[in-house]
Tab-separated table of C-alpha atoms in Angstrom:
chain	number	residue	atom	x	y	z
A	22	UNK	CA	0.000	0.000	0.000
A	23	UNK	CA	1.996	2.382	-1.418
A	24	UNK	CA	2.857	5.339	1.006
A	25	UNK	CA	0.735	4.658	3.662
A	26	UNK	CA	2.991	4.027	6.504
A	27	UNK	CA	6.233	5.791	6.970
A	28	UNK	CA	8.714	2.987	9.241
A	29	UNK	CA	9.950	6.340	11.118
A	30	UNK	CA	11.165	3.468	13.408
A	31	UNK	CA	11.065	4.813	16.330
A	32	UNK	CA	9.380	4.995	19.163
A	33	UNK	CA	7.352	3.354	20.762
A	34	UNK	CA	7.953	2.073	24.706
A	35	UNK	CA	10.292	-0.183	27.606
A	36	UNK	CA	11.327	-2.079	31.715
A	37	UNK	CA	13.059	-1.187	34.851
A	38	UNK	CA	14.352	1.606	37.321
A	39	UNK	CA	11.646	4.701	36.636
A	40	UNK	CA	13.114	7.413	34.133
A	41	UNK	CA	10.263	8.886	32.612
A	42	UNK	CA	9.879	10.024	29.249
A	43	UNK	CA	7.239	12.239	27.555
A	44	UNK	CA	4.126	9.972	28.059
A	45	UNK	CA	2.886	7.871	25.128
A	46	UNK	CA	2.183	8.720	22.318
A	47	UNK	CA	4.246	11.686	22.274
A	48	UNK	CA	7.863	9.798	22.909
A	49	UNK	CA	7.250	6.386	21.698
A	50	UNK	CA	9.326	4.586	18.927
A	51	UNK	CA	6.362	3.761	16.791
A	52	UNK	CA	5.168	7.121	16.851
A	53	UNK	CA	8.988	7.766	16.253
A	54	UNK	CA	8.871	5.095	15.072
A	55	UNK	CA	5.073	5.808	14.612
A	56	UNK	CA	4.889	3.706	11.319
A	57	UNK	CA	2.135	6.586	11.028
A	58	UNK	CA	-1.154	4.713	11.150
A	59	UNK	CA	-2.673	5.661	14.177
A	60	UNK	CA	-2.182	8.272	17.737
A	61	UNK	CA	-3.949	9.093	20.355
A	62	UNK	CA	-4.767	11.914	22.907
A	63	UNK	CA	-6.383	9.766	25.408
A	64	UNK	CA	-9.691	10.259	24.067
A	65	UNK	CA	-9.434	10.599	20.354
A	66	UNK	CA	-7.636	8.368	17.754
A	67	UNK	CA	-6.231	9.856	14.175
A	68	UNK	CA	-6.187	7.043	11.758
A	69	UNK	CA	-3.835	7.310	8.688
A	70	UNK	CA	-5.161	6.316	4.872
A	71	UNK	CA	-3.755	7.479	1.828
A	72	UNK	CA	-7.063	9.014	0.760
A	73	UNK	CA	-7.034	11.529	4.409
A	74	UNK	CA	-6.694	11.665	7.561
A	75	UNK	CA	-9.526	10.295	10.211
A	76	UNK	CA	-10.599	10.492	13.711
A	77	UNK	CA	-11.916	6.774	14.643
A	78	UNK	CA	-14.301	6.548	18.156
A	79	UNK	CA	-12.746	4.271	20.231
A	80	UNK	CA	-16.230	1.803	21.110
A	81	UNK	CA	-16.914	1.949	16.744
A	82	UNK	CA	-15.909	1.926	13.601
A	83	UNK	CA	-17.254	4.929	12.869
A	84	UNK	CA	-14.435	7.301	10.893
A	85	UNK	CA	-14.682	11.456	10.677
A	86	UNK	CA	-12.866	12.678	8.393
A	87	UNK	CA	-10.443	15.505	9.154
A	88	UNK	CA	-8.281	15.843	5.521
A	89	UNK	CA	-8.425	14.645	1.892
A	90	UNK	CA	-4.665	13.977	1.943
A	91	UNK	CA	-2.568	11.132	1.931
A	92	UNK	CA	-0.978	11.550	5.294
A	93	UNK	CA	0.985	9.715	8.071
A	94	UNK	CA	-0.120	10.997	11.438
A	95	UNK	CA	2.350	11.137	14.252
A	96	UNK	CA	1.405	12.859	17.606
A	97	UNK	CA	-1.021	15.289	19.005
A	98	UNK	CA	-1.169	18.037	21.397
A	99	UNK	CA	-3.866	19.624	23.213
A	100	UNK	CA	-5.016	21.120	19.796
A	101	UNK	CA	-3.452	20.222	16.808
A	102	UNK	CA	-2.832	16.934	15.141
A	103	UNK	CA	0.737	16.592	13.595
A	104	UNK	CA	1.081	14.424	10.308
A	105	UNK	CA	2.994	14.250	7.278
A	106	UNK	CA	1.396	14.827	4.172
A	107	UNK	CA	2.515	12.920	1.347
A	108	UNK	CA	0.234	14.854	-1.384
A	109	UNK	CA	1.990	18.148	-0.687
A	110	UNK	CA	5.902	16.870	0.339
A	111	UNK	CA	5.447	18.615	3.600
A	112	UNK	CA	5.249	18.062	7.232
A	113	UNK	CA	1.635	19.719	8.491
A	114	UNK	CA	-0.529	20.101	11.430
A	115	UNK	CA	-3.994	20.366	11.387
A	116	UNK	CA	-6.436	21.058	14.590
A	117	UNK	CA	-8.885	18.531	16.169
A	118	UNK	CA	-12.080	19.890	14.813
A	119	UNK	CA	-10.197	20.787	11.072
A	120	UNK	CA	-10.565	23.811	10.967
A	121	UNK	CA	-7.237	25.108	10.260
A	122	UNK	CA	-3.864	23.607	8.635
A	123	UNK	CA	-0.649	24.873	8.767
A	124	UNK	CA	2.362	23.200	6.849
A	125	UNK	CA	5.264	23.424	9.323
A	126	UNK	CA	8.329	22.198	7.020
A	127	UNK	CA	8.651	21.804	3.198
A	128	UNK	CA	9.787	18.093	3.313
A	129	UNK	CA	8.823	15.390	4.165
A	130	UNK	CA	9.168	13.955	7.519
A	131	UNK	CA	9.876	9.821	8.437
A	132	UNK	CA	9.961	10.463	11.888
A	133	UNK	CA	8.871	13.116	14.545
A	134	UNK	CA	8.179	13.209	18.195
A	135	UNK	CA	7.003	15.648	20.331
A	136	UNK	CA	9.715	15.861	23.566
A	137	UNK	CA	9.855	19.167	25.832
A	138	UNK	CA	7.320	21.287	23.789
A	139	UNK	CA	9.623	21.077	20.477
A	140	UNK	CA	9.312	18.753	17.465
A	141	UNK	CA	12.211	16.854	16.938
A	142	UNK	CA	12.210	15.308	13.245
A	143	UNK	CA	14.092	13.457	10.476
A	144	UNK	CA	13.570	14.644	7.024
A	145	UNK	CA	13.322	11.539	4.958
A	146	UNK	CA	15.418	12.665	2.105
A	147	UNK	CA	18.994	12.425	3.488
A	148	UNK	CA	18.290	12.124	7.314
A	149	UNK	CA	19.442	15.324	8.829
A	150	UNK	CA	17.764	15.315	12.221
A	151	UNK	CA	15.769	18.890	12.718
A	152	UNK	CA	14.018	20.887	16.422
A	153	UNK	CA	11.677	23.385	16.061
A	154	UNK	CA	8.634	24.822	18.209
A	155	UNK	CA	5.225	23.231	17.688
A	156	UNK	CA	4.480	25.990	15.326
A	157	UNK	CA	7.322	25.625	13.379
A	158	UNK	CA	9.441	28.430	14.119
A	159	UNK	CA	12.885	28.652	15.571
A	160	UNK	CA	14.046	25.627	13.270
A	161	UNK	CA	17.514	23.984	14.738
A	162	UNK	CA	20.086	21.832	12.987
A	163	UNK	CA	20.575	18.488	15.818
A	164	UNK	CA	22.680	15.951	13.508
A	165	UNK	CA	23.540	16.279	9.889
A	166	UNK	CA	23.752	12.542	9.175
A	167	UNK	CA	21.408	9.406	8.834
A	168	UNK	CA	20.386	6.984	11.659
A	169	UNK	CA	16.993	5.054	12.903
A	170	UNK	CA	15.056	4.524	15.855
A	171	UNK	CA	15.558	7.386	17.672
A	172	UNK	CA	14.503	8.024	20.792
A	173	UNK	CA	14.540	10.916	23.574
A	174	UNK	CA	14.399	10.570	27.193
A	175	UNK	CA	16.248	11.931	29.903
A	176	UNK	CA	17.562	15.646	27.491
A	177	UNK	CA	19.674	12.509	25.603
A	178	UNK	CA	18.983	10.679	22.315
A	179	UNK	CA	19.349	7.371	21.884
A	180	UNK	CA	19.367	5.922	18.114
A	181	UNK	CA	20.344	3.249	16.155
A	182	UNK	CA	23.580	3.906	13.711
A	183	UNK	CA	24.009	3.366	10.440
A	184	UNK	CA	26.078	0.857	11.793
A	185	UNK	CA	23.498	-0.656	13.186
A	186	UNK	CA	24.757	0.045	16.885
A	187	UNK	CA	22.930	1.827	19.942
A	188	UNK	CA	24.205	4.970	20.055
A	189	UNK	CA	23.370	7.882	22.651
A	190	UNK	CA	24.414	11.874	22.967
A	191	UNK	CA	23.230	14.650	24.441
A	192	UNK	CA	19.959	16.179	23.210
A	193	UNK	CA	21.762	19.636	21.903
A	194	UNK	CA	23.319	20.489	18.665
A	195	UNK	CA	25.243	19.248	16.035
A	196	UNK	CA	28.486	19.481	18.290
A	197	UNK	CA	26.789	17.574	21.130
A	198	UNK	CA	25.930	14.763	18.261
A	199	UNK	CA	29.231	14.428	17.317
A	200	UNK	CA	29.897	13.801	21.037
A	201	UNK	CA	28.272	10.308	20.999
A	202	UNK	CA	28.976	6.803	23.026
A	203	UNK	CA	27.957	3.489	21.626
A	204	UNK	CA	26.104	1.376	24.122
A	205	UNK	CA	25.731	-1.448	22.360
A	206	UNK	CA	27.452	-2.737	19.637
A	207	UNK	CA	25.493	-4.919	17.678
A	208	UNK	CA	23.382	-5.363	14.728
A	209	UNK	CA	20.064	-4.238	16.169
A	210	UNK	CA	16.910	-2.799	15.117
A	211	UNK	CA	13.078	-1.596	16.640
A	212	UNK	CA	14.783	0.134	19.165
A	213	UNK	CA	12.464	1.148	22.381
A	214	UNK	CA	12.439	2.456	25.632
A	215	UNK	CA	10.325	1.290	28.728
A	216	UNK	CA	10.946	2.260	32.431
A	217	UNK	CA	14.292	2.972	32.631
A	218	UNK	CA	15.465	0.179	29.903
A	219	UNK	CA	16.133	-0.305	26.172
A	220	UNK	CA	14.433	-2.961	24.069
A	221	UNK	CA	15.765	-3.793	20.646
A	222	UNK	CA	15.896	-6.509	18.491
A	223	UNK	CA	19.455	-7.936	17.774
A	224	UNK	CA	20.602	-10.347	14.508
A	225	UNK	CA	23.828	-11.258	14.996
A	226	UNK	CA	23.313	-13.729	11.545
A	227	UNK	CA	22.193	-10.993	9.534
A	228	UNK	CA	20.275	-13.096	6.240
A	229	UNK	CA	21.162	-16.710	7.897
A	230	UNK	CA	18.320	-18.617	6.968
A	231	UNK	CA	18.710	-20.664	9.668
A	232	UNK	CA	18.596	-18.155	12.518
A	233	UNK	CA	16.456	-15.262	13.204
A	234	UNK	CA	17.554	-13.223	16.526
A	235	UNK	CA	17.046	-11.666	19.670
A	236	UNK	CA	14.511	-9.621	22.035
A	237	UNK	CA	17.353	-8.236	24.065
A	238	UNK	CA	17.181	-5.077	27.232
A	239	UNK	CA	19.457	-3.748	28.204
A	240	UNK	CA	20.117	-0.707	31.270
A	241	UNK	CA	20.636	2.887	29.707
A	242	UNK	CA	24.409	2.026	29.226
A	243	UNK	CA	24.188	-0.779	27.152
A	244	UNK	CA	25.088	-2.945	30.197
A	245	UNK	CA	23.264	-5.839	31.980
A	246	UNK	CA	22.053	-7.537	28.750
A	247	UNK	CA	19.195	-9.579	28.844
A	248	UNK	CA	17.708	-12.094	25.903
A	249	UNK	CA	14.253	-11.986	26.409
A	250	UNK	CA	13.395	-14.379	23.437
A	251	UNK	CA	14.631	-15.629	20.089
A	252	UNK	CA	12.804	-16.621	16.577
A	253	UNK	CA	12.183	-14.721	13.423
A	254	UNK	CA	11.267	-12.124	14.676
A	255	UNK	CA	10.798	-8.066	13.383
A	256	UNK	CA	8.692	-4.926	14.243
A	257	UNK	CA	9.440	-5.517	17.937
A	258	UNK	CA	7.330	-2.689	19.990
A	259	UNK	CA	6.971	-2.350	23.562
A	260	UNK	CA	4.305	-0.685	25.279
A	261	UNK	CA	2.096	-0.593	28.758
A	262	UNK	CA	4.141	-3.635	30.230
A	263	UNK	CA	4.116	-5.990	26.870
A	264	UNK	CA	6.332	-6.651	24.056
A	265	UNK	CA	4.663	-6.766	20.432
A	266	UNK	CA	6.665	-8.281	17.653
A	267	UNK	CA	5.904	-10.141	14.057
A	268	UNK	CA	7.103	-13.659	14.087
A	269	UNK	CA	7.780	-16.065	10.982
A	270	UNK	CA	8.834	-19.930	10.198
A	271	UNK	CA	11.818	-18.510	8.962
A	272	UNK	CA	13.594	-15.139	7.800
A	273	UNK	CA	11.196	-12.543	5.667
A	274	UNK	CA	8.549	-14.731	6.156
A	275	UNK	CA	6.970	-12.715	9.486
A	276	UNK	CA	3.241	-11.818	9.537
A	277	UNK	CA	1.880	-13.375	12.842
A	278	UNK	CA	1.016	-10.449	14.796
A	279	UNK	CA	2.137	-11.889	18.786
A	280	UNK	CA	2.188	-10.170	22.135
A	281	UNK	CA	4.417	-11.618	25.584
A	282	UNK	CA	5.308	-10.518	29.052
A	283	UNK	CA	8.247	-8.419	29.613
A	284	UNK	CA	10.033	-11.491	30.549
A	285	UNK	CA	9.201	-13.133	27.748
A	286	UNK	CA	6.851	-15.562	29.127
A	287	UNK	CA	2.750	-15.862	28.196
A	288	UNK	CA	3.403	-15.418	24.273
A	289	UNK	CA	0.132	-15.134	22.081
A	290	UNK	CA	-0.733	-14.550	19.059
A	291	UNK	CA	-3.235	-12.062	18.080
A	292	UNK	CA	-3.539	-11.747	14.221
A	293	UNK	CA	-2.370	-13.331	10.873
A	294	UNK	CA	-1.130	-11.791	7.750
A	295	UNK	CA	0.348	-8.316	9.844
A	296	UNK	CA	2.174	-5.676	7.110
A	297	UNK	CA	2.213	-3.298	10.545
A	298	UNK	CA	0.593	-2.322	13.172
A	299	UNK	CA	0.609	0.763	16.045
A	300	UNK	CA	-0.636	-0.085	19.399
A	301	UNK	CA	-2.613	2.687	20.543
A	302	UNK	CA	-4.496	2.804	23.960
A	303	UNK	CA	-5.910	-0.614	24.415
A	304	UNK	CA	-6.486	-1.020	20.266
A	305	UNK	CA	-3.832	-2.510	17.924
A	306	UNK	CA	-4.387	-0.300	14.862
A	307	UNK	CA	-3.305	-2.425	11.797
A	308	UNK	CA	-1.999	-2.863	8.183
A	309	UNK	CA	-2.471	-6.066	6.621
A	310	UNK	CA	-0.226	-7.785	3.843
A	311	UNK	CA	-3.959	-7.458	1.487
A	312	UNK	CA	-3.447	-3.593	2.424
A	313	UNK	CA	-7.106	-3.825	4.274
A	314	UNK	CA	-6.571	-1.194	7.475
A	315	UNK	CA	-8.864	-2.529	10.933
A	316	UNK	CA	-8.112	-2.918	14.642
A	317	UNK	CA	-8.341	-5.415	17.626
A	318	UNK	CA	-8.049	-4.760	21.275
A	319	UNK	CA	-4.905	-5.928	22.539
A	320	UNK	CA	-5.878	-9.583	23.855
A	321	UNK	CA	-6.553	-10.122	19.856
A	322	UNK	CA	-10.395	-9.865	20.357
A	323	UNK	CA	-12.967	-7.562	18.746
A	324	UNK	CA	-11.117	-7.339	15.185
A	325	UNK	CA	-12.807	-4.679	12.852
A	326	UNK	CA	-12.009	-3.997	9.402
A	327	UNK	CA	-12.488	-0.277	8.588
A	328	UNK	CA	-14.041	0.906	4.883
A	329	UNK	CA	-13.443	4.223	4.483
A	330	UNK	CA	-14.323	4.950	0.909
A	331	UNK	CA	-16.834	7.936	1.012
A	332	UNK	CA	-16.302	8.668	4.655
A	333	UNK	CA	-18.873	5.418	5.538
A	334	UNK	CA	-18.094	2.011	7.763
């Protein structure tokens, strides 16, 4: 489905000593790395299509339509919803009741978070990293190169290289980027944060048929590793005490949508035939592989398929 989700990898969501970031779903890698089908405020949800942008009632199906363009939502504050819009290249925000738009940057973003009243985004054409305030003013260059997953917490931002490493620096400029540690060197990806700890997924085989990889936290220093659980395995999200993650029989083959306990224990699995999902309250907002949008609760029951053609279930 061409366009509709942007992997802006983020960022979702993670276990451990308490070191709070912004609350979901402003700080989350899935919302950094909100694949940018569905936020929340805590009482509305914006859905994502590539004909507009919806609000969806939590207890229906029943979709309000909000904009006509092919969009990728990301956040919300109080008033404004914050998407990227992928029929004019830009990054945009529109308010709750659409009334009123305003285009905020002139590219196109993969990822953005809200953190400490500024947006921090990536542009998706070479990666430069990007603050500004909420209404777009007072634009700041952070890092001039490429990198996924990022996530902020604590004024530092933690990201994974191109290297495929953990990396961390302080949340500043382009000189404090430069100033970075690695924390874990591996080849990781889906990088989260949840209480105090990082999630990720780590493939030491890269492309070994044979072997898929690991659910591995970590402390903020990359220390006190942890495997969690191993398989073919991708899309690994963690959020309100539970680990999400896509598992195959074997590599590129993952569609079973599955949820476990932090500790890996209790695995289930909630829905076949997953091209991605956001979690979202206590809905799993999701893609499928026949591009059909719908949602379940988290415990896999009360699966709706939206239809949105012509603004109608």
């Amino acid at each position: 489905m061409k366009k509709l989700i942007l992997s802006f990898f983020m960022v979702a969501m993670l276990t451990g000593c308490k070191a709070e970031p912004t609350p979901v779903p402003q700080n989350i890698s899935d919302n950094t790395v909100n694949t940018g089908i569905a936020c929340s405020d805590g009482e509305k949800t914006f859905l994502s299509f590539t004909d507009g942008l919806y609000i969806v009632e939590k207890d229906t199906d029943k979709l309000i339509m909000l904009t006509t363009e092919d969009s990728s939502v990301k956040f919300t504050d109080n008033d404004w919803v914050y998407y990227t819009n992928y029929t004019e290249n830009t990054f945009c925000r529109i308010k709750k009741d659409g009334t009123e738009k305003e285009t905020l940057h002139n590219e196109v973003c993969s990822t953005a978070v809200l953190y400490n009243n500024r947006i921090y985004f990536q542009e998706k054409s070479d990666g430069k990293t990007f603050s500004m305030n909420t209404d777009g003013t007072d634009k700041k260059d952070v890092t001039d190169w490429y990198y996924s997953d990022f996530i902020l917490a604590d004024d530092d931002m933690y990201y994974i290289g191109f290297d495929n490493t953990v990396n961390r620096c302080k949340l500043g400029d382009i000189d404090d980027a430069y100033n970075y540690d690695v924390i874990y060197n591996g080849r990781c990806e889906s990088l989260n944060y949840y209480d105090g700890k990082l999630f990720f997924f780590e493939n030491p085989a890269y492309f070994d048929e044979n072997y898929g990889g690991d659910i591995v936290c970590t402390d903020l220093n990359g220390k006190s590793k942890q495997k969690i659980s191993g398989g073919f395995y991708d899309k690994v999200k963690v959020y309100d005490g539970k680990i999400y993650f896509r598992k195959g029989e074997e590599i590129f083959e993952e569609e079973t949508l599955c949820s476990m306990d932090l500790n890996g224990e209790n695995v289930k699995e909630l829905a076949d035939n997953v091209y991605d999902y956001n979690v979202v309250d206590d809905r799993i907002y999701i893609v499928y592989k026949d591009s059909s949008v719908g949602r379940i609760k988290t415990d896999g029951t009360e699966k709706t398929t939206f239809i949105y053609d012509n603004n109608k279930k």
